[in-house]
Coordinates of C-alpha atoms in Angstrom, one line a residue:
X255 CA -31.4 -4.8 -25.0
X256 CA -27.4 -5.0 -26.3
X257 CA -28.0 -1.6 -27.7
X258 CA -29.5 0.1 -24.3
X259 CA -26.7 -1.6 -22.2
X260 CA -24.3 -0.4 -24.5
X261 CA -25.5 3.3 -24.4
X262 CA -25.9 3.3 -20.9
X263 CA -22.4 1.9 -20.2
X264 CA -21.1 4.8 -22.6
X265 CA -22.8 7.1 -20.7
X266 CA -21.8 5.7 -17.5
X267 CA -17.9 6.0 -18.9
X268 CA -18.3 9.1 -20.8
X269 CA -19.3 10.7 -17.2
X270 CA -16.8 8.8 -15.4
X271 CA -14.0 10.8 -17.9
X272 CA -15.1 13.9 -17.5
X273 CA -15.3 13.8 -13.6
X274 CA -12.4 11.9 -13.2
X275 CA -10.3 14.1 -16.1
X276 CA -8.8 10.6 -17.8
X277 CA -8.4 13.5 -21.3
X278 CA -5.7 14.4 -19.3
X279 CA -2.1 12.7 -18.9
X280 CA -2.0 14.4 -15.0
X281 CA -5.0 12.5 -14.1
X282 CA -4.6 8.8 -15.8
X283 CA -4.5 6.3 -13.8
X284 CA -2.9 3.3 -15.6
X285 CA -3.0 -0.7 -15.4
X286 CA 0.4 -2.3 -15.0
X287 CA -2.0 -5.8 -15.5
X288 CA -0.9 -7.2 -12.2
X289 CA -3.9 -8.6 -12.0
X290 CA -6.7 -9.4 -8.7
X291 CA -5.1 -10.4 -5.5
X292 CA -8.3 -11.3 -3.2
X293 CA -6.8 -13.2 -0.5
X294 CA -6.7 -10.4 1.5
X295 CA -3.9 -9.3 4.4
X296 CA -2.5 -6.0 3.2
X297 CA 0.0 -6.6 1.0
X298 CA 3.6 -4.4 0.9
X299 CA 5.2 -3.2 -2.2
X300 CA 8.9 -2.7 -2.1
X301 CA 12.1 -0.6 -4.1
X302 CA 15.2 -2.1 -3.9
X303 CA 18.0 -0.2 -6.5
X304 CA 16.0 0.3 -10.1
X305 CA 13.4 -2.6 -9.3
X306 CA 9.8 -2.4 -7.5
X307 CA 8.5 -5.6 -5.9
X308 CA 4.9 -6.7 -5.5
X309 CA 4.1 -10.0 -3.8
X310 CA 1.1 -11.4 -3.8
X311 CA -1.0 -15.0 -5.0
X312 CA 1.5 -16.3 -6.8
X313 CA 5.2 -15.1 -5.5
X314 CA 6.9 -12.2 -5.7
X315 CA 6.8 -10.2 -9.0
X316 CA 9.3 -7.3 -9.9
X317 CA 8.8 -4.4 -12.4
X318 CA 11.7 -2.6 -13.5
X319 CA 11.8 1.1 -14.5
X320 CA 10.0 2.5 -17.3
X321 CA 6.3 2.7 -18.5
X322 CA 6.7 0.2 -21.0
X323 CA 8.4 -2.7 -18.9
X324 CA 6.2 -6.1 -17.6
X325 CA 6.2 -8.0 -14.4
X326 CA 8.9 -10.5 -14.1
X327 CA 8.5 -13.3 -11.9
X328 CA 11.5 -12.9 -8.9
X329 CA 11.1 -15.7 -6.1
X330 CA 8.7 -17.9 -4.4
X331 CA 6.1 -19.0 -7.5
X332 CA 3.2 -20.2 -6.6
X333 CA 3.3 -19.4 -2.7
X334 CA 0.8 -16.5 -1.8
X335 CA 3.2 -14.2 -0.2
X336 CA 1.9 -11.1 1.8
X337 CA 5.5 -9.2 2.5
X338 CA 9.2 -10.2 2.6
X339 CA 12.7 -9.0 3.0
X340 CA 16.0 -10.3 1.4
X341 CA 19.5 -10.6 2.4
X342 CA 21.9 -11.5 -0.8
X343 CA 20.3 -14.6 -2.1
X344 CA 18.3 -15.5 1.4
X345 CA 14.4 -14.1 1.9
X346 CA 12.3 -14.0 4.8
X347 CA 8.5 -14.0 3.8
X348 CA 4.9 -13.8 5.6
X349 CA 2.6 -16.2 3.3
X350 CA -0.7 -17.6 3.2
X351 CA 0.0 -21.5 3.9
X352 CA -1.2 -23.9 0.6
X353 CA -4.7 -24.7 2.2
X354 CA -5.8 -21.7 2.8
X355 CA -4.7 -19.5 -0.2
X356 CA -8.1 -20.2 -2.0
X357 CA -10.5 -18.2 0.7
X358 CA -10.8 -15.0 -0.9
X359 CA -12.7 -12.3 0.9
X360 CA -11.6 -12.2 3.8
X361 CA -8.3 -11.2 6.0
X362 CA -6.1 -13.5 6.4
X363 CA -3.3 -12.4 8.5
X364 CA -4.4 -14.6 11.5
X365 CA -2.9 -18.2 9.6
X366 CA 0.5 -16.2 8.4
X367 CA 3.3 -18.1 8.7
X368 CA 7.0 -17.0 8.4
X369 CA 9.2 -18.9 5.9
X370 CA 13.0 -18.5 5.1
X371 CA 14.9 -20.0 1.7
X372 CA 16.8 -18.5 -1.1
X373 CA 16.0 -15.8 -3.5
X374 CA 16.8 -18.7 -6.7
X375 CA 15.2 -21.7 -4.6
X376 CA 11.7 -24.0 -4.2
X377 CA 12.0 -25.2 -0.7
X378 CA 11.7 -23.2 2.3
X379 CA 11.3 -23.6 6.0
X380 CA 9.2 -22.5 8.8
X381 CA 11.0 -20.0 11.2
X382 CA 7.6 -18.8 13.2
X383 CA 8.7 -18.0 16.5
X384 CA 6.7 -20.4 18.7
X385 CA 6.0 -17.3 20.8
X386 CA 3.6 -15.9 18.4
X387 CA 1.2 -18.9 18.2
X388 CA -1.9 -19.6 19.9
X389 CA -4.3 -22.3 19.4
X390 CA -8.1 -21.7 18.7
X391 CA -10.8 -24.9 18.0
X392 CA -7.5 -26.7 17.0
X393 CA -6.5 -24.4 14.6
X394 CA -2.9 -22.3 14.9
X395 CA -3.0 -18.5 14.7
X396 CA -0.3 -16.0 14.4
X397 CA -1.7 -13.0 13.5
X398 CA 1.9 -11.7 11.7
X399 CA 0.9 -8.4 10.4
X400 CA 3.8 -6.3 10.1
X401 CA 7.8 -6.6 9.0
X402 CA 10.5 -4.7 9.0
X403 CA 14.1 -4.9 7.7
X404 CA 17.4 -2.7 9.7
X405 CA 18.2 0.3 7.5
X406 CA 22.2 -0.4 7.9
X407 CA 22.2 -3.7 9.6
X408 CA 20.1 -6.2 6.5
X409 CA 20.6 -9.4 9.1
X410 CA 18.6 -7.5 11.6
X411 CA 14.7 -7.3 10.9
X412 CA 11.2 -7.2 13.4
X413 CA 8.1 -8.9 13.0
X414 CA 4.8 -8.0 14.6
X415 CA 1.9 -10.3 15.6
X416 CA 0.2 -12.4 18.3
X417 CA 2.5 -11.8 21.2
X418 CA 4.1 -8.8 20.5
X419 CA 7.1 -7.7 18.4
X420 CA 9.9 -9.9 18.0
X421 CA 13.6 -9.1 16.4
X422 CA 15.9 -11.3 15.1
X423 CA 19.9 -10.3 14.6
X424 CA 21.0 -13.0 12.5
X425 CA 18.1 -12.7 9.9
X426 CA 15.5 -15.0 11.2
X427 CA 17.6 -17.7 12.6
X428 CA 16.5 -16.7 16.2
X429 CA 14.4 -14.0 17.5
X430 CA 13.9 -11.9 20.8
X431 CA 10.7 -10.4 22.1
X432 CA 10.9 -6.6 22.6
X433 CA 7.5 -5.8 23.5
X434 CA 4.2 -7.0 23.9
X435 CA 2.5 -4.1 22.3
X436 CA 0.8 -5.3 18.8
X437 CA -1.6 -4.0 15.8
X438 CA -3.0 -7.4 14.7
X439 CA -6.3 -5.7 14.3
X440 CA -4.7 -3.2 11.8
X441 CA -3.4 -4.2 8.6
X442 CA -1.8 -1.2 7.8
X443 CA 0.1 -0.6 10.8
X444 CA 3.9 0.9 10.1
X445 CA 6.3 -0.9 11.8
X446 CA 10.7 0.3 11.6
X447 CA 13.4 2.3 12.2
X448 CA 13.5 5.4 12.0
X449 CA 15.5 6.1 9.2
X450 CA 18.1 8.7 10.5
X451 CA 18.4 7.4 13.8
X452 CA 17.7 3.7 14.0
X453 CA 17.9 3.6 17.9
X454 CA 14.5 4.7 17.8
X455 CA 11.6 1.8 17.1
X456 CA 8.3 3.1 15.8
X457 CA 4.8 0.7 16.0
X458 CA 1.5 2.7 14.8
X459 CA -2.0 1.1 16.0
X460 CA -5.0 1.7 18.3
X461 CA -6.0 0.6 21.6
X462 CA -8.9 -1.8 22.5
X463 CA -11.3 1.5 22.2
X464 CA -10.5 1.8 18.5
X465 CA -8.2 5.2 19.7
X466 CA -5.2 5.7 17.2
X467 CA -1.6 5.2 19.2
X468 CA 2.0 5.2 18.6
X469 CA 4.4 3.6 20.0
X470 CA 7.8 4.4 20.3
X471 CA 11.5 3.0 22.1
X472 CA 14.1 5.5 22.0
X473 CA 16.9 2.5 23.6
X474 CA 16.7 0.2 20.3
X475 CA 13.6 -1.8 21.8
X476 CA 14.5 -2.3 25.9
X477 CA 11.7 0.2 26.8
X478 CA 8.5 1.9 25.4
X479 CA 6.4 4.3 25.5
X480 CA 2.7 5.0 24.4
X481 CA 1.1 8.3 22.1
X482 CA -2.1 9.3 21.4
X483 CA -1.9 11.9 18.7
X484 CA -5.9 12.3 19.2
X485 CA -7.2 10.9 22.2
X486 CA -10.8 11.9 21.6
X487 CA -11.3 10.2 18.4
X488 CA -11.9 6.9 17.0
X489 CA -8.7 7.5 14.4
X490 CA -6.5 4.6 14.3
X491 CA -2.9 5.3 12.8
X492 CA -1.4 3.6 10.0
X493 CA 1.9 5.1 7.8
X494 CA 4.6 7.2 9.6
X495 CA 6.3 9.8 7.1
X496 CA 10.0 11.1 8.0
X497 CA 11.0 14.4 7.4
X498 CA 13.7 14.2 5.6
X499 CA 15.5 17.8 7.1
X500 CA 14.1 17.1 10.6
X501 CA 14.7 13.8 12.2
X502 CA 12.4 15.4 15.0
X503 CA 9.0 16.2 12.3
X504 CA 6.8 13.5 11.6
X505 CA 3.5 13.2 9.6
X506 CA 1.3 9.9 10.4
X507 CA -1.8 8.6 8.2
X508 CA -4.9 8.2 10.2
X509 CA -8.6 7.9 9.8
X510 CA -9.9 10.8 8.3
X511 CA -7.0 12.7 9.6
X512 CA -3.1 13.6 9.1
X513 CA -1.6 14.4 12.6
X514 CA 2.3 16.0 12.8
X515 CA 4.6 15.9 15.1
X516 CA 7.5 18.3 15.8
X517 CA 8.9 16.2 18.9
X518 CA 10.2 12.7 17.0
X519 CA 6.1 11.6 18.4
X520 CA 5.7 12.8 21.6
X521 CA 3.3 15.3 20.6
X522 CA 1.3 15.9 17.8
X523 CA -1.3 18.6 16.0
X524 CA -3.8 17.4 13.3
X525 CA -2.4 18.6 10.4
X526 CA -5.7 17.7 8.2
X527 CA -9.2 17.3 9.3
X528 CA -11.0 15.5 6.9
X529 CA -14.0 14.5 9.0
X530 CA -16.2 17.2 6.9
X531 CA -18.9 17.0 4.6
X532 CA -17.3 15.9 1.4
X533 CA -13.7 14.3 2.4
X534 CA -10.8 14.7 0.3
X535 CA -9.0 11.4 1.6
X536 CA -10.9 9.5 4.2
X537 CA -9.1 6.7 5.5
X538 CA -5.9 7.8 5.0
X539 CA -4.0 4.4 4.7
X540 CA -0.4 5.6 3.4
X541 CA 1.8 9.0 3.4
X542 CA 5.5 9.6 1.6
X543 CA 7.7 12.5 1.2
X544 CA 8.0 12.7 -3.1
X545 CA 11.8 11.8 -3.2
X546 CA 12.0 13.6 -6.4
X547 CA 11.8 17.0 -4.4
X548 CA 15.3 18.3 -3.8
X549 CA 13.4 20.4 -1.4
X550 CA 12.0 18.0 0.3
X551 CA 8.1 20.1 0.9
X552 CA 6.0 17.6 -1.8
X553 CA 4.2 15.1 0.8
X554 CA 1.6 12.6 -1.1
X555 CA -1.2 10.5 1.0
X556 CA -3.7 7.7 0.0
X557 CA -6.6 6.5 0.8
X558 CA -10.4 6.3 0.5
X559 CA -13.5 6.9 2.1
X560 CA -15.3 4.8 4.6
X561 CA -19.0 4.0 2.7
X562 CA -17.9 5.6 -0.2
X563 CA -15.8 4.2 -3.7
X564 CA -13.6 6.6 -4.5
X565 CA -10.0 6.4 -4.1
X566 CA -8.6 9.5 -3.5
X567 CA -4.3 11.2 -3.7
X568 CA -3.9 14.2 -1.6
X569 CA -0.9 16.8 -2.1
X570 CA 1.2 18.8 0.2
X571 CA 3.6 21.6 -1.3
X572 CA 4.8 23.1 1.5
X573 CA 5.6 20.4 3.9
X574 CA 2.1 19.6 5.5
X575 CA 1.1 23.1 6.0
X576 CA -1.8 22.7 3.3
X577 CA -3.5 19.6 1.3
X578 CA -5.4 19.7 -1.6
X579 CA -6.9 16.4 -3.5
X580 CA -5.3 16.3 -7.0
X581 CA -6.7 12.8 -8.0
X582 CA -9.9 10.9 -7.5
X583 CA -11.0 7.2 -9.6
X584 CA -12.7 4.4 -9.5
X585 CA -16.0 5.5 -8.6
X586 CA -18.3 2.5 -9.1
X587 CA -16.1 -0.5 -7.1
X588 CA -17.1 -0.4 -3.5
X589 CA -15.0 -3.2 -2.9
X590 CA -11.4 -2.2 -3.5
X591 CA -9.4 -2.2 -0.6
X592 CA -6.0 -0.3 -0.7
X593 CA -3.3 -2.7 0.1
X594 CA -0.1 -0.3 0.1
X595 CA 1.3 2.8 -2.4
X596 CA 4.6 3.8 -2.8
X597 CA 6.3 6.3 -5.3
X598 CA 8.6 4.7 -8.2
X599 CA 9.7 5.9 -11.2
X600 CA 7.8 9.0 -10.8
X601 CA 5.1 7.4 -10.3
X602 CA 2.5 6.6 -7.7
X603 CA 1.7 3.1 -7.6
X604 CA -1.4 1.8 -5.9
X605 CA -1.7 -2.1 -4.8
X606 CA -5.5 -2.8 -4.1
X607 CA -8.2 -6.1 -4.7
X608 CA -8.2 -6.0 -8.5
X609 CA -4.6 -4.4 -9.8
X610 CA -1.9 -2.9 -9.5
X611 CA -2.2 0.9 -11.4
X612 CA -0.4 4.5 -11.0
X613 CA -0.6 7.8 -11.7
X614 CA 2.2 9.3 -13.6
X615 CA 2.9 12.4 -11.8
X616 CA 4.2 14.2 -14.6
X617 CA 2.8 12.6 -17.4
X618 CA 5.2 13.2 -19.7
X619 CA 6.1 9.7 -21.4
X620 CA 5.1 6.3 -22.9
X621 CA 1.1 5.1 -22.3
X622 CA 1.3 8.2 -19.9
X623 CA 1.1 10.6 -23.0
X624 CA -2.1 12.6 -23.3
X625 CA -4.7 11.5 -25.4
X626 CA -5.4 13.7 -28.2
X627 CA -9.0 14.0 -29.0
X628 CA -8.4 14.2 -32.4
X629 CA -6.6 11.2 -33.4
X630 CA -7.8 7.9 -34.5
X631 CA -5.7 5.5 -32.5
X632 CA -7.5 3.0 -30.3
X633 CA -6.9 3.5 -26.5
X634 CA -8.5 1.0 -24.1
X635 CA -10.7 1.5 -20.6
X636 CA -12.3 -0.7 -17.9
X637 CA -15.3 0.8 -16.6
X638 CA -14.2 2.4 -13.7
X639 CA -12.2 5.2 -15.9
X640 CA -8.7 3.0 -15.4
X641 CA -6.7 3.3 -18.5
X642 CA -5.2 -0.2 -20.0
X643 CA -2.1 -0.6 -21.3
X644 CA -2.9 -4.1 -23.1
X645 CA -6.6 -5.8 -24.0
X646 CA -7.5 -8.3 -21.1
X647 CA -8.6 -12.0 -22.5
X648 CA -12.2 -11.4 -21.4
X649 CA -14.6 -9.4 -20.0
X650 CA -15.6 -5.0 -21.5
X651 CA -13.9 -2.8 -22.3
X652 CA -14.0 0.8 -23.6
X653 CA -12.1 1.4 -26.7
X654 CA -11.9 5.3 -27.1
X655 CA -11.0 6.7 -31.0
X656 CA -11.0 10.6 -31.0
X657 CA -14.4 11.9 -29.4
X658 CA -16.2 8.3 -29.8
X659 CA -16.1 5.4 -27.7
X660 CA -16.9 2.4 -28.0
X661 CA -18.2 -1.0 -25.9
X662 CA -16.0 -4.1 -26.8
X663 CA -17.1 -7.6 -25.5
X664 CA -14.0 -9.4 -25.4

């Protein structure tokens, strides 16, 4: 029986390496041992200076540049954080309150409360605005789902949830409702400045008949207006991209579909149509511009299919015009929700239910190097394809030597 398992989980990862090209240094996709974050409510990974941030079940963790570094703890241990923003030493965080940061499965963002303490500190108090609670069976909601931080102006951030949007000026101390529009049902909703004009406001979501909207204030948050980039489709909106030579072109992530706008949102074309036989992206939860493009024509976008496993990385080379997929993984885990991606260190780094991993975009260095099939030195997989950088505690592993490979029960 050990010996038939262990053949057929070979085979099962012997296939998985040659679809998925994991020979290859391009298409690695590599733990950073972050470890499982189940407590579900999407998540948002951060780069401040030389440092990337990652909250999640236990605080805030930071990873500094290079392949080889390790998550350092940075504030708020042992408080489930879901996003935050930081002014000197003082945070602002969304978290998961203490009783309910054992449910796993499920989304959270309804029982979100707002806290606000120092960076180097263990107590922190509730600044909720009162406006965004409601009471349900005795229970108090919020529904806090989105947060967003002033580009110029740090004391100056927005928060999204039950009630609306809400802004504070003096960095949480008191807030102001702007609007009553919300995405409470969308957990990856984009929610900001734009970031070379900050007197226009951006909120992506979808109206009560699942149809994808923007919306947008062009008077720093007195008045708004309401976009439908496809009014015909069931395509909710999630991450705005911002050209970085046109203040005017946008790119948004929807459902199956990328939509453009040449008009700072007024209008918009669908830039990819993914709703075809075999999908290159699917749900299409995050787009960037690749920062390390002087040129500024490299777009990336994330996602993954709805029914189906795979995670999929679409590329643009010429500023949205075309798309092609150049990575696909983790084929046999229909459970992995994509929190958030972001591009670090020439990297992409993708935050979903089990880890935190990335694709080396180059692949030129460190446990990024190419694995020669001829050499004898051990390298380590999970059974999805993912490439480790260290042996976990427990659990099976693929040790690869050369052209064999091997089933470890650790």
């Amino acid at each position: 029986m050990k010996k038939t398992a262990k053949i057929l989980l070979s085979a099962i990862f012997i296939c998985a390496l040659h679809v998925q090209g994991q020979s290859s240094a391009e298409s690695q996709i590599i733990s950073t041992g972050f470890g499982e974050n189940l407590a579900t409510g999407c998540p948002r990974l951060q780069v401040i200076d030389d440092m990337l941030y990652a909250p999640g079940p236990n605080g805030i963790m930071r990873h500094a540049k290079g392949a080889r570094s390790q998550w350092e703890p940075f504030a708020m241990q042992g408080i489930n954080v879901i996003d935050f923003r930081i002014l000197g030493d003082e945070i602002i965080a969304s978290v998961i309150p203490d009783e309910y940061s054992q449910i796993t499965g499920m989304d959270l963002r309804p029982v979100t409360r707002l806290l606000k303490g120092q960076v180097s500190g263990t107590e922190f108090r509730d600044i909720t605005p009162p406006e965004m609670e409601y009471t349900y069976d005795g229970y108090i909601f919020t529904y806090l789902s989105a947060m967003a931080q002033h580009p110029v102006d740090k004391n100056c951030v927005m928060i999204m949830g039950h009630g609306g949007i809400f802004r504070s000026e003096d960095f949480g101390e008191t807030w102001e409702k702007l609007t009553h529009y919300e995405a409470t049902y969308n957990g990856h909703s984009f929610l900001g400045w734009h970031p070379q004009n900050p007197d226009i406001l951006f909120l992506t979501s979808e109206s009560f008949i699942y149809v994808g909207m923007v919306c947008r204030s062009i008077d720093g948050g007195k008045t708004w207006e309401i976009f439908y980039p496809d009014p015909d489709n069931e395509s909710s909106c999630h991450c705005i991209a911002f050209d970085p030579d046109n203040a005017d072109h946008l790119f948004i992530s929807g459902e199956y579909a990328i939509y453009e706008s040449f008009d700072c949102g007024e209008t918009w074309r669908t830039a990819l149509n993914d709703k075809v036989s075999v999908p290159i992206l699917g749900y299409a939860y995050k787009i960037m511009y690749d920062p390390a493009d002087s040129d500024n024509k490299t777009i990336y976008s994330a996602g993954h299919a709805n029914g189906d496993p795979a995670r999929n990385i679409i590329k643009s080379i010429d500023n949205g015009k075309t798309w092609k997929q150049c990575l696909t993984y983790d084929f046999y885990e229909e459970k992995n929700f994509i929190y958030d991606t972001t591009i670090f260190d020439g990297k992409i780094w993708i935050y979903d239910y089990k880890d935190i991993v990335y694709w080396n975009i180059s692949g030129n260095s460190g446990i990024d190097a190419p694995v020669n099939n001829n050499t004898q030195t051990s390298v380590y997989y999970d059974l999805n394809g993912i490439r480790l950088n260290s042996l976990p505690p427990s659990g099976i592993v693929i040790e690869k030597q050369g052209n064999k490979s091997n089933v470890i029960v650790l």
